[in-house]
Short mmCIF file of C-alpha atoms and ligand atoms in Angstrom, two decimals:
data_model
loop_
_atom_site.label_atom_id
_atom_site.label_comp_id
_atom_site.label_asym_id
_atom_site.label_seq_id
_atom_site.Cartn_x
_atom_site.Cartn_y
_atom_site.Cartn_z
CA MET A 271 -36.57 27.81 -9.03
CA LYS A 272 -34.55 25.35 -11.04
CA ALA A 273 -32.13 22.92 -9.39
CA ASP A 274 -28.37 23.48 -9.69
CA ILE A 275 -27.58 19.89 -10.55
CA GLY A 276 -29.29 16.53 -11.14
CA LEU A 277 -28.34 13.08 -9.85
CA ILE A 278 -29.53 9.73 -11.16
CA GLY A 279 -29.13 6.49 -9.20
CA LEU A 280 -30.11 6.44 -5.54
CA ALA A 281 -28.30 3.37 -4.23
CA VAL A 282 -25.67 3.87 -1.48
CA MET A 283 -23.35 6.16 -3.42
CA GLY A 284 -25.98 8.31 -5.11
CA GLN A 285 -28.00 8.96 -1.94
CA ASN A 286 -24.98 10.08 0.03
CA LEU A 287 -23.55 12.19 -2.77
CA ALA A 288 -26.92 13.93 -3.19
CA LEU A 289 -27.07 14.70 0.55
CA ASN A 290 -23.47 15.97 0.47
CA ILE A 291 -24.31 18.32 -2.44
CA ALA A 292 -27.43 19.61 -0.62
CA ARG A 293 -25.47 20.18 2.60
CA LYS A 294 -23.12 22.44 0.67
CA GLY A 295 -26.10 24.63 -0.24
CA TYR A 296 -26.78 23.45 -3.80
CA SER A 297 -30.21 22.29 -4.89
CA VAL A 298 -30.11 18.79 -6.35
CA ALA A 299 -32.87 17.05 -8.31
CA VAL A 300 -32.77 13.28 -7.86
CA TYR A 301 -34.16 10.37 -9.85
CA ASN A 302 -33.95 6.60 -9.60
CA ARG A 303 -35.22 4.00 -12.08
CA THR A 304 -37.26 2.30 -9.36
CA ALA A 305 -39.52 5.00 -7.90
CA GLU A 306 -39.88 3.13 -4.61
CA ARG A 307 -36.22 3.77 -3.83
CA THR A 308 -36.64 7.51 -4.42
CA LYS A 309 -39.70 7.63 -2.13
CA LYS A 310 -37.92 5.73 0.61
CA PHE A 311 -34.88 7.99 0.33
CA VAL A 312 -36.99 11.13 0.59
CA GLU A 313 -39.00 9.78 3.54
CA GLU A 314 -36.12 8.36 5.52
CA ARG A 315 -33.07 10.48 4.82
CA VAL A 316 -33.98 13.81 3.23
CA LYS A 317 -34.43 16.68 5.66
CA SER A 318 -33.47 19.48 3.30
CA GLU A 319 -35.56 21.38 0.77
CA LYS A 320 -32.49 21.34 -1.43
CA VAL A 321 -33.18 17.74 -2.48
CA LEU A 322 -35.95 17.63 -5.08
CA PRO A 323 -37.31 14.21 -6.06
CA ALA A 324 -38.28 13.56 -9.68
CA TYR A 325 -40.25 10.54 -10.86
CA SER A 326 -39.49 10.61 -14.56
CA ILE A 327 -36.47 11.51 -16.67
CA LYS A 328 -38.48 14.30 -18.28
CA GLU A 329 -39.41 15.76 -14.89
CA LEU A 330 -35.77 15.56 -13.77
CA VAL A 331 -34.38 17.27 -16.87
CA ASN A 332 -37.05 19.99 -16.83
CA SER A 333 -36.28 20.82 -13.21
CA LEU A 334 -32.64 21.70 -13.93
CA SER A 335 -31.09 25.08 -14.67
CA ARG A 336 -29.27 25.43 -18.02
CA PRO A 337 -26.80 24.22 -19.09
CA ARG A 338 -28.00 21.09 -17.33
CA LYS A 339 -25.55 19.11 -15.25
CA ILE A 340 -26.46 15.54 -14.34
CA ILE A 341 -24.41 13.06 -12.32
CA LEU A 342 -25.02 9.37 -13.05
CA MET A 343 -24.41 7.10 -10.05
CA VAL A 344 -25.79 3.88 -11.53
CA LYS A 345 -24.25 0.44 -11.84
CA ALA A 346 -21.30 0.44 -14.25
CA GLY A 347 -21.87 -1.13 -17.68
CA GLN A 348 -25.11 -1.34 -19.63
CA ALA A 349 -27.03 0.75 -17.07
CA VAL A 350 -24.95 3.81 -17.97
CA ASP A 351 -25.68 3.38 -21.70
CA ASP A 352 -29.38 2.82 -20.95
CA MET A 353 -29.57 6.02 -18.91
CA ILE A 354 -27.75 8.03 -21.57
CA SER A 355 -30.19 6.78 -24.25
CA GLU A 356 -33.15 7.73 -22.07
CA LEU A 357 -31.73 11.17 -21.31
CA LEU A 358 -30.63 12.14 -24.83
CA PRO A 359 -34.05 13.14 -26.22
CA TYR A 360 -34.46 15.69 -23.42
CA LEU A 361 -30.97 17.21 -23.47
CA GLU A 362 -29.70 20.22 -25.42
CA LYS A 363 -26.30 21.10 -26.83
CA GLY A 364 -23.97 22.26 -24.04
CA ASP A 365 -25.64 20.13 -21.33
CA LEU A 366 -23.27 18.01 -19.24
CA LEU A 367 -23.41 14.38 -18.11
CA ILE A 368 -21.01 13.15 -15.42
CA ASP A 369 -20.57 9.42 -14.94
CA GLY A 370 -19.51 8.98 -11.30
CA GLY A 371 -19.57 5.16 -11.38
CA ASN A 372 -16.71 2.72 -11.82
CA SER A 373 -17.03 2.57 -15.60
CA HIS A 374 -14.34 0.92 -17.69
CA PHE A 375 -12.22 3.67 -19.26
CA ALA A 376 -12.77 2.30 -22.78
CA ASP A 377 -16.55 2.68 -22.32
CA THR A 378 -15.97 6.25 -21.16
CA ASP A 379 -13.96 7.05 -24.30
CA ARG A 380 -16.72 5.59 -26.47
CA ARG A 381 -19.45 7.57 -24.68
CA LEU A 382 -17.38 10.75 -24.83
CA SER A 383 -17.07 10.58 -28.60
CA GLU A 384 -20.71 9.48 -29.14
CA LEU A 385 -21.99 12.36 -27.00
CA ALA A 386 -19.61 14.90 -28.53
CA LYS A 387 -21.40 14.26 -31.87
CA GLU A 388 -24.64 15.34 -30.16
CA GLY A 389 -22.99 18.42 -28.62
CA ILE A 390 -23.36 16.97 -25.11
CA LEU A 391 -20.45 17.45 -22.70
CA TYR A 392 -19.27 14.44 -20.71
CA LEU A 393 -17.03 13.77 -17.74
CA GLY A 394 -15.89 10.33 -16.55
CA MET A 395 -15.39 10.86 -12.84
CA GLY A 396 -13.80 8.41 -10.41
CA VAL A 397 -15.36 8.65 -6.96
CA SER A 398 -13.62 7.02 -4.01
CA GLY A 399 -14.49 6.81 -0.35
CA GLY A 400 -17.48 4.48 -0.22
CA GLU A 401 -20.78 5.67 1.25
CA TYR A 402 -19.11 7.53 4.15
CA GLY A 403 -16.84 9.41 1.75
CA ALA A 404 -19.72 10.20 -0.60
CA LEU A 405 -21.55 11.89 2.31
CA HIS A 406 -18.69 13.58 4.14
CA GLY A 407 -16.22 14.24 1.33
CA PRO A 408 -14.96 11.78 -1.30
CA SER A 409 -11.86 11.94 -3.44
CA LEU A 410 -13.07 12.98 -6.90
CA MET A 411 -11.19 12.19 -10.11
CA PRO A 412 -12.99 13.87 -13.02
CA GLY A 413 -11.63 13.56 -16.55
CA GLY A 414 -12.86 14.76 -19.95
CA THR A 415 -12.67 18.22 -21.41
CA ARG A 416 -11.65 21.26 -19.38
CA GLU A 417 -14.74 23.04 -20.70
CA ALA A 418 -16.96 20.36 -19.16
CA TYR A 419 -15.02 20.42 -15.88
CA SER A 420 -15.32 24.20 -15.56
CA LEU A 421 -19.14 23.86 -15.48
CA VAL A 422 -19.05 21.82 -12.27
CA GLU A 423 -15.67 22.62 -10.76
CA LYS A 424 -17.12 24.77 -7.97
CA ILE A 425 -19.61 22.15 -6.78
CA LEU A 426 -17.15 19.26 -7.04
CA VAL A 427 -14.41 21.09 -5.16
CA GLU A 428 -16.89 21.97 -2.39
CA ILE A 429 -18.21 18.45 -1.89
CA ALA A 430 -14.75 16.80 -2.01
CA ALA A 431 -12.70 15.86 1.05
CA LYS A 432 -10.29 18.54 2.26
CA THR A 433 -6.68 18.17 3.42
CA GLU A 434 -3.96 20.71 4.32
CA ASP A 435 -3.00 20.48 0.62
CA GLY A 436 -6.44 21.53 -0.64
CA PRO A 437 -9.63 19.84 -1.79
CA CYS A 438 -9.38 16.25 -3.03
CA CYS A 439 -10.64 17.06 -6.49
CA THR A 440 -8.75 18.16 -9.55
CA TYR A 441 -9.17 18.05 -13.30
CA VAL A 442 -7.34 14.75 -13.85
CA GLY A 443 -6.89 14.92 -17.61
CA ASP A 444 -8.34 14.44 -21.08
CA GLY A 445 -10.63 11.67 -22.31
CA SER A 446 -11.16 8.82 -19.89
CA ALA A 447 -8.28 9.93 -17.60
CA GLY A 448 -10.56 10.21 -14.55
CA HIS A 449 -11.90 6.68 -14.79
CA PHE A 450 -8.44 5.35 -15.63
CA VAL A 451 -6.90 6.94 -12.54
CA LYS A 452 -9.76 5.61 -10.37
CA MET A 453 -9.21 2.13 -11.80
CA VAL A 454 -5.51 2.29 -10.93
CA HIS A 455 -6.44 3.60 -7.47
CA ASN A 456 -8.37 0.35 -7.07
CA GLY A 457 -5.43 -1.72 -8.34
CA ILE A 458 -3.28 -0.15 -5.61
CA GLU A 459 -6.12 -0.77 -3.15
CA TYR A 460 -6.19 -4.51 -4.03
CA SER A 461 -2.42 -4.75 -3.61
CA ILE A 462 -2.30 -3.01 -0.22
CA MET A 463 -5.37 -4.86 1.14
CA GLN A 464 -3.81 -8.18 0.19
CA ALA A 465 -0.45 -7.20 1.75
CA ILE A 466 -2.20 -6.29 5.04
CA ALA A 467 -4.08 -9.60 4.93
CA GLU A 468 -0.83 -11.53 4.41
CA VAL A 469 0.84 -9.83 7.38
CA TYR A 470 -2.26 -10.65 9.47
CA ASP A 471 -2.00 -14.29 8.34
CA ILE A 472 1.60 -14.54 9.57
CA MET A 473 0.66 -12.88 12.86
CA ARG A 474 -2.15 -15.32 13.59
CA LYS A 475 -0.63 -18.53 12.20
CA VAL A 476 3.07 -18.20 12.95
CA MET A 477 3.19 -15.75 15.83
CA LYS A 478 -0.07 -17.16 17.27
CA LEU A 479 -1.38 -13.68 18.09
CA SER A 480 -5.05 -13.20 18.92
CA SER A 481 -7.27 -10.94 16.81
CA GLU A 482 -7.42 -8.46 19.73
CA LYS A 483 -3.63 -8.34 19.96
CA ILE A 484 -3.28 -7.91 16.17
CA GLY A 485 -5.82 -5.08 16.44
CA GLU A 486 -3.68 -3.36 19.08
CA ILE A 487 -0.59 -3.66 16.88
CA PHE A 488 -2.45 -2.34 13.82
CA GLU A 489 -3.76 0.56 15.91
CA ARG A 490 -0.22 1.46 16.93
CA TRP A 491 0.99 1.17 13.33
CA ASN A 492 -1.79 3.49 12.27
CA ARG A 493 -0.24 6.20 14.44
CA GLU A 494 3.15 5.72 12.78
CA GLU A 495 4.45 5.39 9.21
CA LEU A 496 1.58 3.11 8.16
CA ALA A 497 -1.09 5.68 9.05
CA SER A 498 -3.76 5.08 6.40
CA PHE A 499 -7.45 4.42 5.95
CA LEU A 500 -6.86 0.71 5.24
CA MET A 501 -4.79 0.31 8.44
CA GLU A 502 -7.46 2.18 10.40
CA ILE A 503 -10.31 -0.05 9.23
CA SER A 504 -8.16 -3.14 9.76
CA TYR A 505 -7.55 -2.38 13.45
CA LYS A 506 -11.22 -1.56 13.93
CA ILE A 507 -12.19 -4.84 12.28
CA MET A 508 -9.79 -6.80 14.52
CA SER A 509 -11.41 -5.52 17.70
CA TRP A 510 -15.01 -5.95 16.50
CA LYS A 511 -16.93 -8.55 18.51
CA ASP A 512 -19.79 -10.61 17.12
CA GLU A 513 -22.92 -9.84 19.18
CA GLU A 514 -24.19 -13.41 19.10
CA THR A 515 -21.07 -15.31 20.07
CA GLY A 516 -18.85 -12.65 21.65
CA LYS A 517 -16.01 -13.83 19.39
CA PRO A 518 -14.02 -11.47 17.13
CA LEU A 519 -16.25 -11.20 14.05
CA VAL A 520 -13.30 -11.45 11.65
CA GLU A 521 -12.75 -15.05 12.83
CA LEU A 522 -16.30 -15.95 11.82
CA ILE A 523 -16.13 -14.49 8.31
CA LEU A 524 -15.72 -17.00 5.46
CA ASP A 525 -12.35 -16.64 3.68
CA LYS A 526 -13.78 -16.12 0.18
CA ALA A 527 -13.13 -12.65 -1.26
CA GLU A 528 -15.37 -11.16 -3.93
CA GLN A 529 -14.35 -8.69 -6.61
CA LYS A 530 -16.16 -6.29 -8.90
CA GLY A 531 -13.54 -6.02 -11.63
CA THR A 532 -11.50 -2.84 -11.21
CA GLY A 533 -8.45 -4.75 -9.89
CA LYS A 534 -8.70 -7.12 -12.83
CA TRP A 535 -9.03 -4.23 -15.30
CA SER A 536 -5.97 -2.46 -13.89
CA THR A 537 -4.00 -5.69 -14.28
CA GLN A 538 -5.29 -6.22 -17.81
CA VAL A 539 -4.30 -2.72 -18.91
CA ALA A 540 -0.90 -3.11 -17.22
CA LEU A 541 -0.42 -6.18 -19.42
CA ASP A 542 -1.57 -4.23 -22.48
CA LEU A 543 0.80 -1.34 -21.78
CA GLY A 544 3.69 -3.58 -20.69
CA VAL A 545 3.92 -2.11 -17.19
CA PRO A 546 5.16 -4.67 -14.62
CA ALA A 547 2.35 -4.28 -12.06
CA PHE A 548 3.31 -7.58 -10.42
CA SER A 549 1.36 -7.17 -7.21
CA PHE A 550 -1.86 -5.97 -8.89
CA GLY A 551 -2.13 -9.29 -10.74
CA ALA A 552 -1.00 -11.30 -7.70
CA SER A 553 -3.71 -9.69 -5.56
CA VAL A 554 -6.43 -10.40 -8.12
CA PHE A 555 -5.29 -14.04 -8.30
CA ALA A 556 -5.25 -14.19 -4.49
CA ARG A 557 -8.95 -13.30 -4.47
CA ALA A 558 -9.58 -15.82 -7.24
CA VAL A 559 -7.95 -18.69 -5.34
CA SER A 560 -9.75 -17.73 -2.13
CA TYR A 561 -12.95 -18.58 -3.92
CA TYR A 562 -12.03 -22.29 -4.18
CA LYS A 563 -12.84 -23.06 -0.56
CA GLU A 564 -13.86 -26.69 -0.98
CA GLU A 565 -10.86 -27.53 -3.13
CA ARG A 566 -8.57 -25.85 -0.60
CA GLN A 567 -10.11 -27.84 2.23
CA LYS A 568 -9.43 -31.11 0.39
CA MET A 569 -5.85 -30.12 -0.50
CA ALA A 570 -5.10 -28.99 3.05
CA GLU A 571 -6.18 -32.42 4.24
CA LEU A 572 -4.00 -34.11 1.60
CA TYR A 573 -0.83 -32.03 2.00
CA LYS A 574 -1.10 -30.86 5.63
CA PRO A 575 1.00 -27.65 5.40
CA ASN A 576 3.67 -27.60 8.06
CA MET A 577 3.55 -24.40 10.13
CA LYS A 578 6.93 -23.37 11.50
CA THR A 579 6.96 -21.47 14.76
CA ALA A 580 8.28 -17.95 14.74
CA GLU A 581 11.81 -18.07 16.00
CA ASN A 582 13.14 -14.60 15.60
CA ILE A 583 10.41 -12.74 13.76
CA ALA A 584 9.40 -9.47 15.40
CA VAL A 585 6.37 -7.24 14.99
CA GLU A 586 8.81 -4.58 13.75
CA ASP A 587 9.82 -6.87 10.84
CA LEU A 588 6.19 -7.07 9.75
CA LYS A 589 5.69 -3.32 10.03
CA LYS A 590 8.72 -2.58 7.86
CA THR A 591 7.63 -5.23 5.34
CA LEU A 592 4.15 -3.77 5.06
CA SER A 593 5.42 -0.25 4.68
CA LEU A 594 7.68 -1.39 1.81
CA ALA A 595 4.65 -3.09 0.22
CA TYR A 596 2.64 0.15 0.46
CA PHE A 597 5.49 2.05 -1.19
CA LEU A 598 5.89 -0.46 -4.02
CA SER A 599 2.12 -0.69 -4.62
CA TYR A 600 1.96 3.07 -5.19
CA SER A 601 5.08 2.82 -7.34
CA GLN A 602 3.46 0.32 -9.74
CA GLY A 603 0.25 2.39 -9.91
CA VAL A 604 1.91 5.71 -10.66
CA TRP A 605 4.08 4.08 -13.32
CA LEU A 606 0.93 2.64 -14.91
CA ILE A 607 -0.78 6.05 -14.89
CA HIS A 608 2.32 7.63 -16.41
CA GLU A 609 2.47 5.13 -19.29
CA ALA A 610 -1.28 5.40 -19.93
CA SER A 611 -1.03 9.18 -19.92
CA LYS A 612 1.56 8.98 -22.69
CA SER A 613 -0.23 6.27 -24.71
CA PHE A 614 -3.74 7.69 -24.39
CA LYS A 615 -2.69 11.38 -24.34
CA TYR A 616 -4.35 12.01 -20.98
CA ASN A 617 -1.94 14.73 -19.79
CA VAL A 618 -2.20 13.54 -16.19
CA ASP A 619 -0.21 15.36 -13.53
CA SER A 620 0.76 12.52 -11.17
CA LEU A 621 1.65 14.96 -8.40
CA GLU A 622 -1.91 16.24 -8.44
CA VAL A 623 -3.22 12.66 -8.42
CA LEU A 624 -1.18 11.90 -5.30
CA ARG A 625 -2.53 15.09 -3.73
CA ILE A 626 -6.20 14.24 -4.31
CA TRP A 627 -5.61 10.72 -2.94
CA LYS A 628 -4.55 12.25 0.40
CA GLY A 629 -8.11 12.55 1.67
CA GLY A 630 -11.50 10.93 1.20
CA CYS A 631 -10.34 7.85 -0.69
CA ILE A 632 -9.61 4.26 0.28
CA ILE A 633 -5.85 4.45 -0.37
CA ARG A 634 -5.25 7.68 1.54
CA SER A 635 -2.15 7.37 3.69
CA LYS A 636 0.60 9.33 5.36
CA MET A 637 3.07 7.85 2.88
CA LEU A 638 1.59 9.96 0.06
CA ASP A 639 3.42 13.02 1.48
CA PHE A 640 6.76 11.23 1.11
CA LEU A 641 5.88 10.09 -2.42
CA ARG A 642 4.92 13.63 -3.38
CA GLN A 643 8.27 14.91 -2.14
CA LEU A 644 10.07 12.31 -4.26
CA LEU A 645 8.06 13.16 -7.37
CA LYS A 646 8.47 16.90 -6.79
CA ASN A 647 12.21 16.36 -6.75
CA SER A 648 12.06 14.75 -10.19
CA GLN A 649 8.90 14.44 -12.25
CA GLU A 650 10.68 11.72 -14.26
CA ASN A 651 11.00 9.52 -11.17
CA ILE A 652 7.66 7.85 -11.81
CA THR A 653 8.49 4.68 -9.85
CA PHE A 654 9.75 6.85 -6.92
CA LEU A 655 12.70 4.44 -6.67
CA ASN A 656 15.31 6.52 -8.48
CA ASP A 657 16.19 8.78 -5.56
CA GLU A 658 18.64 8.68 -2.64
CA ARG A 659 15.88 9.10 -0.05
CA ALA A 660 13.88 6.31 -1.69
CA ARG A 661 16.95 4.09 -1.66
CA ASN A 662 17.44 4.75 2.05
CA PHE A 663 13.75 4.01 2.68
CA VAL A 664 13.91 0.76 0.72
CA GLU A 665 17.26 -0.39 2.13
CA GLU A 666 16.08 0.12 5.68
CA ARG A 667 13.03 -2.09 5.08
CA LEU A 668 14.33 -4.70 2.67
CA PRO A 669 16.10 -7.02 5.16
CA HIS A 670 12.88 -7.16 7.19
CA ALA A 671 10.80 -7.97 4.10
CA ILE A 672 13.21 -10.71 3.05
CA LYS A 673 13.09 -12.19 6.55
CA VAL A 674 9.28 -12.11 6.62
CA THR A 675 8.77 -13.62 3.16
CA ASN A 676 11.40 -16.30 3.86
CA LEU A 677 9.55 -17.20 7.03
CA ALA A 678 6.26 -17.33 5.10
CA ARG A 679 7.88 -19.64 2.51
CA SER A 680 9.24 -21.99 5.14
CA SER A 681 5.82 -22.05 6.84
CA MET A 682 4.05 -22.60 3.50
CA ILE A 683 1.99 -19.46 3.98
CA PRO A 684 1.09 -17.83 0.66
CA THR A 685 2.18 -14.18 0.47
CA PRO A 686 1.48 -13.32 -3.19
CA SER A 687 1.29 -9.55 -2.81
CA LEU A 688 4.42 -9.27 -0.62
CA ASN A 689 6.38 -11.58 -2.91
CA ALA A 690 5.16 -9.79 -6.03
CA CYS A 691 6.16 -6.43 -4.55
CA LEU A 692 9.64 -7.78 -3.85
CA ASP A 693 9.96 -9.38 -7.29
CA TYR A 694 8.96 -6.04 -8.83
CA LEU A 695 11.67 -4.32 -6.82
CA PHE A 696 14.34 -6.98 -7.39
CA SER A 697 13.63 -7.01 -11.14
CA LEU A 698 14.06 -3.25 -11.36
CA MET A 699 17.29 -3.23 -9.40
CA THR A 700 18.85 -6.11 -11.35
CA GLU A 701 21.21 -5.10 -14.12
CA ASN A 702 21.40 -8.55 -15.72
CA LEU A 703 18.08 -10.38 -15.92
CA PRO A 704 17.97 -13.86 -17.51
CA ALA A 705 16.03 -12.42 -20.46
CA ASN A 706 19.10 -13.21 -22.60
CA LEU A 707 18.18 -16.89 -22.33
CA ILE A 708 14.54 -16.09 -23.15
CA GLN A 709 15.70 -14.29 -26.30
CA ALA A 710 17.90 -17.24 -27.27
CA GLN A 711 14.97 -19.65 -26.73
CA ARG A 712 12.68 -17.45 -28.83
CA ASP A 713 15.22 -17.30 -31.60
CA PHE A 714 15.81 -21.08 -31.36
CA PHE A 715 12.20 -22.13 -31.93
CA GLY A 716 10.74 -19.12 -33.71
CA ALA A 717 13.60 -17.27 -35.44
CA HIS A 718 12.53 -14.18 -33.49
CA THR A 719 16.11 -12.73 -33.57
CA PHE A 720 18.06 -11.13 -30.73
CA GLN A 721 20.43 -8.27 -30.01
CA ARG A 722 23.97 -8.67 -28.64
CA ILE A 723 25.78 -6.83 -25.87
CA ASP A 724 29.07 -6.65 -27.80
CA LYS A 725 27.95 -5.22 -31.14
CA PRO A 726 24.94 -3.41 -32.63
CA GLY A 727 22.41 -5.04 -34.96
CA THR A 728 19.83 -7.80 -35.00
CA PHE A 729 20.96 -11.40 -35.13
CA HIS A 730 19.62 -14.85 -35.82
CA VAL A 731 21.35 -18.22 -35.48
CA GLU A 732 20.44 -21.52 -37.15
CA TRP A 733 20.35 -23.29 -33.77
CA GLN A 734 19.54 -26.64 -35.40
CA PRO A 735 19.67 -27.78 -39.02
CA LEU A 736 16.21 -27.71 -40.61
CA GLU A 737 16.82 -30.83 -42.74
P1 NBP B 840 -24.88 -0.06 -7.63
O1 NBP B 840 -23.62 -0.21 -8.39
O2 NBP B 840 -25.31 -1.17 -6.76
O3 NBP B 840 -26.06 0.29 -8.67
C1 NBP B 840 -27.36 0.45 -8.25
C2 NBP B 840 -28.00 1.64 -8.92
O4 NBP B 840 -27.97 1.49 -10.35
C3 NBP B 840 -29.46 1.76 -8.52
O5 NBP B 840 -29.78 3.13 -8.43
C4 NBP B 840 -30.16 1.09 -9.69
O6 NBP B 840 -31.49 1.48 -9.86
C5 NBP B 840 -29.33 1.59 -10.83
N1 NBP B 840 -29.53 0.86 -12.09
C6 NBP B 840 -29.24 -0.41 -12.42
BR1 NBP B 840 -28.59 -1.66 -11.27
N2 NBP B 840 -29.55 -0.71 -13.69
C7 NBP B 840 -30.07 0.42 -14.18
C8 NBP B 840 -30.56 0.74 -15.45
N3 NBP B 840 -30.54 -0.13 -16.46
N4 NBP B 840 -31.03 1.99 -15.63
C9 NBP B 840 -31.02 2.87 -14.62
N5 NBP B 840 -30.55 2.63 -13.39
C10 NBP B 840 -30.06 1.41 -13.18
O7 NBP B 840 -24.83 1.29 -6.74
P2 NBP B 840 -23.70 1.95 -5.86
O8 NBP B 840 -23.00 0.93 -5.01
O9 NBP B 840 -24.31 3.13 -5.23
O10 NBP B 840 -22.62 2.44 -6.94
C11 NBP B 840 -22.93 3.36 -7.98
C12 NBP B 840 -21.71 3.49 -8.87
O11 NBP B 840 -20.61 3.99 -8.07
C13 NBP B 840 -21.22 2.15 -9.44
O12 NBP B 840 -20.66 2.35 -10.70
C14 NBP B 840 -20.13 1.72 -8.47
O13 NBP B 840 -19.20 0.85 -9.06
C15 NBP B 840 -19.52 3.06 -8.12
N6 NBP B 840 -18.85 3.11 -6.81
C16 NBP B 840 -19.35 2.44 -5.74
C17 NBP B 840 -18.71 2.52 -4.51
C18 NBP B 840 -19.26 1.81 -3.31
O14 NBP B 840 -18.61 1.86 -2.24
N7 NBP B 840 -20.43 1.19 -3.38
C19 NBP B 840 -17.54 3.31 -4.38
C20 NBP B 840 -17.08 3.99 -5.49
C21 NBP B 840 -17.73 3.90 -6.70
P3 NBP B 840 -32.71 0.60 -9.25
O15 NBP B 840 -32.89 1.11 -7.85
O16 NBP B 840 -33.84 0.92 -10.13
O17 NBP B 840 -32.29 -0.83 -9.30
#
């Protein structure tokens, strides 16, 4: 008997995805570059005959039914190219490779066209949900050709998370659409994580709330409009006690945040496409500055930031602020996907993207239902903001967000994601931005020309005599 599907890369994601596939009744042949990892996986975690270990690429490929379908769950970057080169001699026209890692979308486009020349089908598939999601149901974002997707649709739909709106897997679009959408998912994730962290900072420093108390508040919020995976893990983190000291563990964790690049990439492509994803960039920079611990210690000693006490700030103000930040983070992301879909001809259906983000993934939240309603009302409303219900939602929260960010300013507490979300919103709702002065400055020093509001055409002024 040949296996239904193959999987390469048995680190956290690959192991759990393989077990998920086997639990759904499909036989899965698995391979890992380091054989020791395969052996350990089989000994410690595999209880099903549906998981078939292979110890060479040749053995793996030969154990698969035709056309062969192989998921790569290896480290993004060179490892994916290395695996493809090793696999190619054993593959036949019509076989399918699926890259389930966090590959950069430009790499996916390159691999798609290189493999198409060999007659090999290819899908770039975003996978979200971490190891738990991979085992119990991730959100899957496959992109490439429809022909390729149809070969694995049944398996992918079965292993994906399920919600009342269906399985969290859909054909996302052409080319590298799947990896692009996953990258933007991570940009939104950075923005929301940072916003939650900023609200936590105000709670502990200004309101002087204990970690336990903040945990209780987050738990309550998670039952209301902020219900989301990131809120859920945040309240669980707040109440987690360190075994050794009995203190809340979060208070013992060093304030240096790492990053693997997807937040940075989503910001870079937003810059390339001219989409104002303010809070994506701000959240990446927030992680960058967190890294300079020693410098920050010295500066804190030198400047001694002056914490104000909370006079009239309420927990409700923070909740409304955070919910506005969630809304605006999704807004920037969906706008970015929309522009990329036009520029790169992805043909992405943003409503479907919001649907498959409802379960399994890191940015799943109750708010996605509201966003889907807004987008259903008008598919052109890609920022969600151009709608009466959105205006009501924003107007109800805005005074709270202004109050909270003002308080943070006066207490010298950095709130880059919250501020960036507000600047994004304020910029969009401002009819007259000061870009007229920017244009005049550009024309002054570079003769870049400008347009006027009172007559058509392109103009240039000799602002200063050249001689
Ligand atoms: P890692 O990203 O840590 O990669 C480890 C795997 O890559 C191991 O199986 C390793 O094999 C293999 N590998 C490497 Br490293 N270089 C290789 C090469 N040149 N040839 C063949 N195999 C190579 O694993 P992960 O955290 O399970 O993530 C897998 C993919 O899924 C990544 O792209 C990641 O970004 C993405 N992802 C991860 C998460 C998450 O929560 N961790 C969530 C969503 C997506 P070895 O055992 O021989 O070293």
